[in-house]
Coordinates of C-alpha atoms in Angstrom, one line a residue:
X1 CA -47.1 70.1 79.9
X2 CA -44.8 72.0 76.8
X3 CA -45.1 70.7 73.3
X4 CA -41.3 70.8 71.0
X5 CA -42.7 71.2 67.5
X6 CA -40.2 69.5 64.9
X7 CA -41.4 70.9 61.5
X8 CA -38.3 69.9 59.2
X9 CA -39.7 66.4 60.4
X10 CA -41.9 66.7 57.7
X11 CA -39.6 66.2 55.0
X12 CA -39.1 62.7 55.9
X13 CA -42.7 62.1 57.2
X14 CA -43.8 63.0 54.4
X15 CA -41.5 61.2 52.1
X16 CA -42.8 58.0 50.7
X17 CA -41.7 54.6 52.3
X18 CA -40.2 52.4 50.7
X19 CA -40.4 48.2 50.1
X20 CA -37.1 47.3 51.3
X21 CA -35.0 48.3 54.8
X22 CA -33.0 51.0 53.2
X23 CA -29.9 50.8 56.0
X24 CA -29.8 46.8 55.0
X25 CA -30.0 48.7 51.5
X26 CA -26.8 51.1 52.2
X27 CA -25.4 48.4 54.2
X28 CA -24.6 46.1 51.6
X29 CA -24.0 48.8 48.7
X30 CA -20.3 48.7 48.4
X31 CA -20.0 51.3 45.2
X32 CA -21.6 54.1 46.2
X33 CA -20.5 55.5 49.5
X34 CA -20.6 59.0 48.6
X35 CA -24.3 58.8 47.4
X36 CA -25.7 56.5 50.4
X37 CA -23.0 59.3 53.3
X38 CA -21.2 56.1 54.4
X39 CA -18.6 57.3 56.1
X40 CA -17.4 54.2 58.0
X41 CA -17.5 50.9 57.4
X42 CA -16.4 48.2 60.3
X43 CA -16.7 44.9 61.2
X44 CA -20.1 44.2 62.3
X45 CA -21.6 48.0 61.8
X46 CA -20.8 51.1 59.7
X47 CA -21.5 55.1 60.2
X48 CA -24.1 57.1 58.0
X49 CA -24.9 60.8 57.8
X50 CA -28.8 61.0 59.0
X51 CA -30.5 61.9 55.7
X52 CA -32.8 64.0 58.1
X53 CA -30.6 65.5 60.4
X54 CA -31.2 67.1 64.1
X55 CA -28.0 69.0 63.6
X56 CA -25.5 69.5 61.1
X57 CA -23.2 65.9 61.0
X58 CA -25.6 64.1 62.8
X59 CA -24.5 60.4 62.3
X60 CA -26.0 57.0 62.6
X61 CA -23.9 53.2 63.8
X62 CA -26.6 50.7 62.3
X63 CA -25.4 47.0 62.3
X64 CA -25.4 45.4 58.9
X65 CA -27.4 42.6 60.3
X66 CA -31.2 43.6 60.1
X67 CA -32.4 43.6 64.2
X68 CA -34.9 45.3 65.2
X69 CA -34.8 44.6 69.0
X70 CA -31.6 46.4 71.3
X71 CA -31.9 43.2 73.0
X72 CA -31.0 40.8 70.2
X73 CA -28.2 42.8 69.4
X74 CA -25.0 40.4 70.1
X75 CA -22.0 41.9 72.6
X76 CA -19.4 42.5 69.0
X77 CA -21.9 44.4 67.3
X78 CA -23.1 46.5 70.9
X79 CA -19.4 46.9 71.7
X80 CA -18.4 48.0 68.1
X81 CA -21.2 50.5 68.3
X82 CA -20.0 52.1 71.5
X83 CA -16.7 51.5 69.7
X84 CA -17.8 53.6 66.9
X85 CA -19.2 56.1 68.9
X86 CA -16.3 56.7 70.7
X87 CA -14.3 57.4 67.5
X88 CA -17.0 59.3 66.1
X89 CA -17.2 61.8 68.9
X90 CA -13.2 62.8 68.2
X91 CA -14.4 62.8 64.4
X92 CA -17.2 65.5 64.6
X93 CA -15.0 67.2 67.5
X94 CA -12.2 67.6 64.7
X95 CA -14.8 68.5 61.9
X96 CA -17.2 70.9 63.3
X97 CA -16.0 71.5 67.5
X98 CA -19.2 71.5 68.5
X99 CA -20.1 71.8 72.4
X100 CA -21.7 68.9 73.4
X101 CA -23.6 65.5 72.3
X102 CA -27.2 64.1 72.3
X103 CA -26.2 59.8 71.9
X104 CA -29.0 57.6 72.3
X105 CA -31.4 55.1 70.2
X106 CA -35.2 55.3 69.6
X107 CA -36.7 51.8 70.1
X108 CA -39.8 51.9 68.7
X109 CA -42.4 53.8 66.8
X110 CA -44.0 55.4 69.8
X111 CA -40.6 56.2 71.0
X112 CA -40.1 58.4 68.0
X113 CA -38.2 56.0 65.6
X114 CA -38.6 56.6 61.9
X115 CA -37.2 53.7 61.2
X116 CA -37.4 51.6 63.9
X117 CA -37.2 47.9 61.8
X118 CA -33.2 48.0 62.0
X119 CA -31.7 49.6 65.7
X120 CA -29.5 52.3 65.4
X121 CA -27.1 55.0 67.3
X122 CA -27.5 59.0 67.3
X123 CA -25.1 60.6 67.9
X124 CA -25.7 64.1 67.6
X125 CA -24.0 67.4 68.1
X126 CA -24.6 70.5 69.8
X127 CA -23.8 73.4 70.3
X128 CA -24.9 76.2 73.0
X129 CA -27.7 78.6 71.2
X130 CA -28.1 76.2 68.5
X131 CA -31.9 75.9 69.7
X132 CA -33.3 78.9 68.4
X133 CA -36.3 81.0 66.5
X134 CA -36.5 79.6 63.2
X135 CA -37.6 76.2 63.1
X136 CA -40.4 77.3 65.9
X137 CA -42.0 80.7 63.7
X138 CA -40.2 79.8 60.3
X139 CA -40.2 76.0 60.1
X140 CA -36.8 76.2 59.2
X141 CA -34.3 75.0 60.8
X142 CA -30.9 75.9 59.6
X143 CA -27.6 73.9 59.3
X144 CA -24.6 75.5 58.3
X145 CA -23.6 73.1 55.4
X146 CA -25.5 70.4 53.4
X147 CA -25.2 66.8 53.8
X148 CA -22.4 67.1 50.8
X149 CA -20.5 69.3 53.0
X150 CA -20.8 67.3 56.3
X151 CA -19.9 64.2 54.3
X152 CA -15.6 65.9 52.8
X153 CA -15.9 67.8 56.1
X154 CA -16.3 64.2 57.9
X155 CA -14.0 62.4 55.9
X156 CA -11.3 64.9 56.6
X157 CA -11.6 64.4 59.9
X158 CA -11.9 60.8 60.1
X159 CA -8.3 61.3 58.2
X160 CA -7.1 63.6 60.2
X161 CA -7.8 61.8 63.2
X162 CA -6.4 57.9 62.9

């Protein structure tokens, strides 16, 4: 079996785990959008930049309601998640010009969920050749922009595509 090493995830693994749900807290915070990197608020879900991205522009679509299990999502939440995924693929294409996307959920800790108690959908832009030697040999993941830069680019693209 081939092993895949992701040393850039160590910051997340080692970070102190809060006593509260970070997604519920972010979803409830209507005053500090920039600080939380929330890029869009829908009726049932919000869209936020991942603080520990796999790639530049990695967003998550999260229901406001604290929900751990996929099968408990109501039809409106699930529908809005998919509609927002479709919308933000266009936004991310405008902002970053990726060659493709990974879209998915990690359901449960054993499936790779970093925050397993609040379901969320990942939308990860991908580029040809974006898997290079740096993560393997240097223990470093290269992102061409920081979170603030990605946030600004997404907000500009959201305005341009709306």
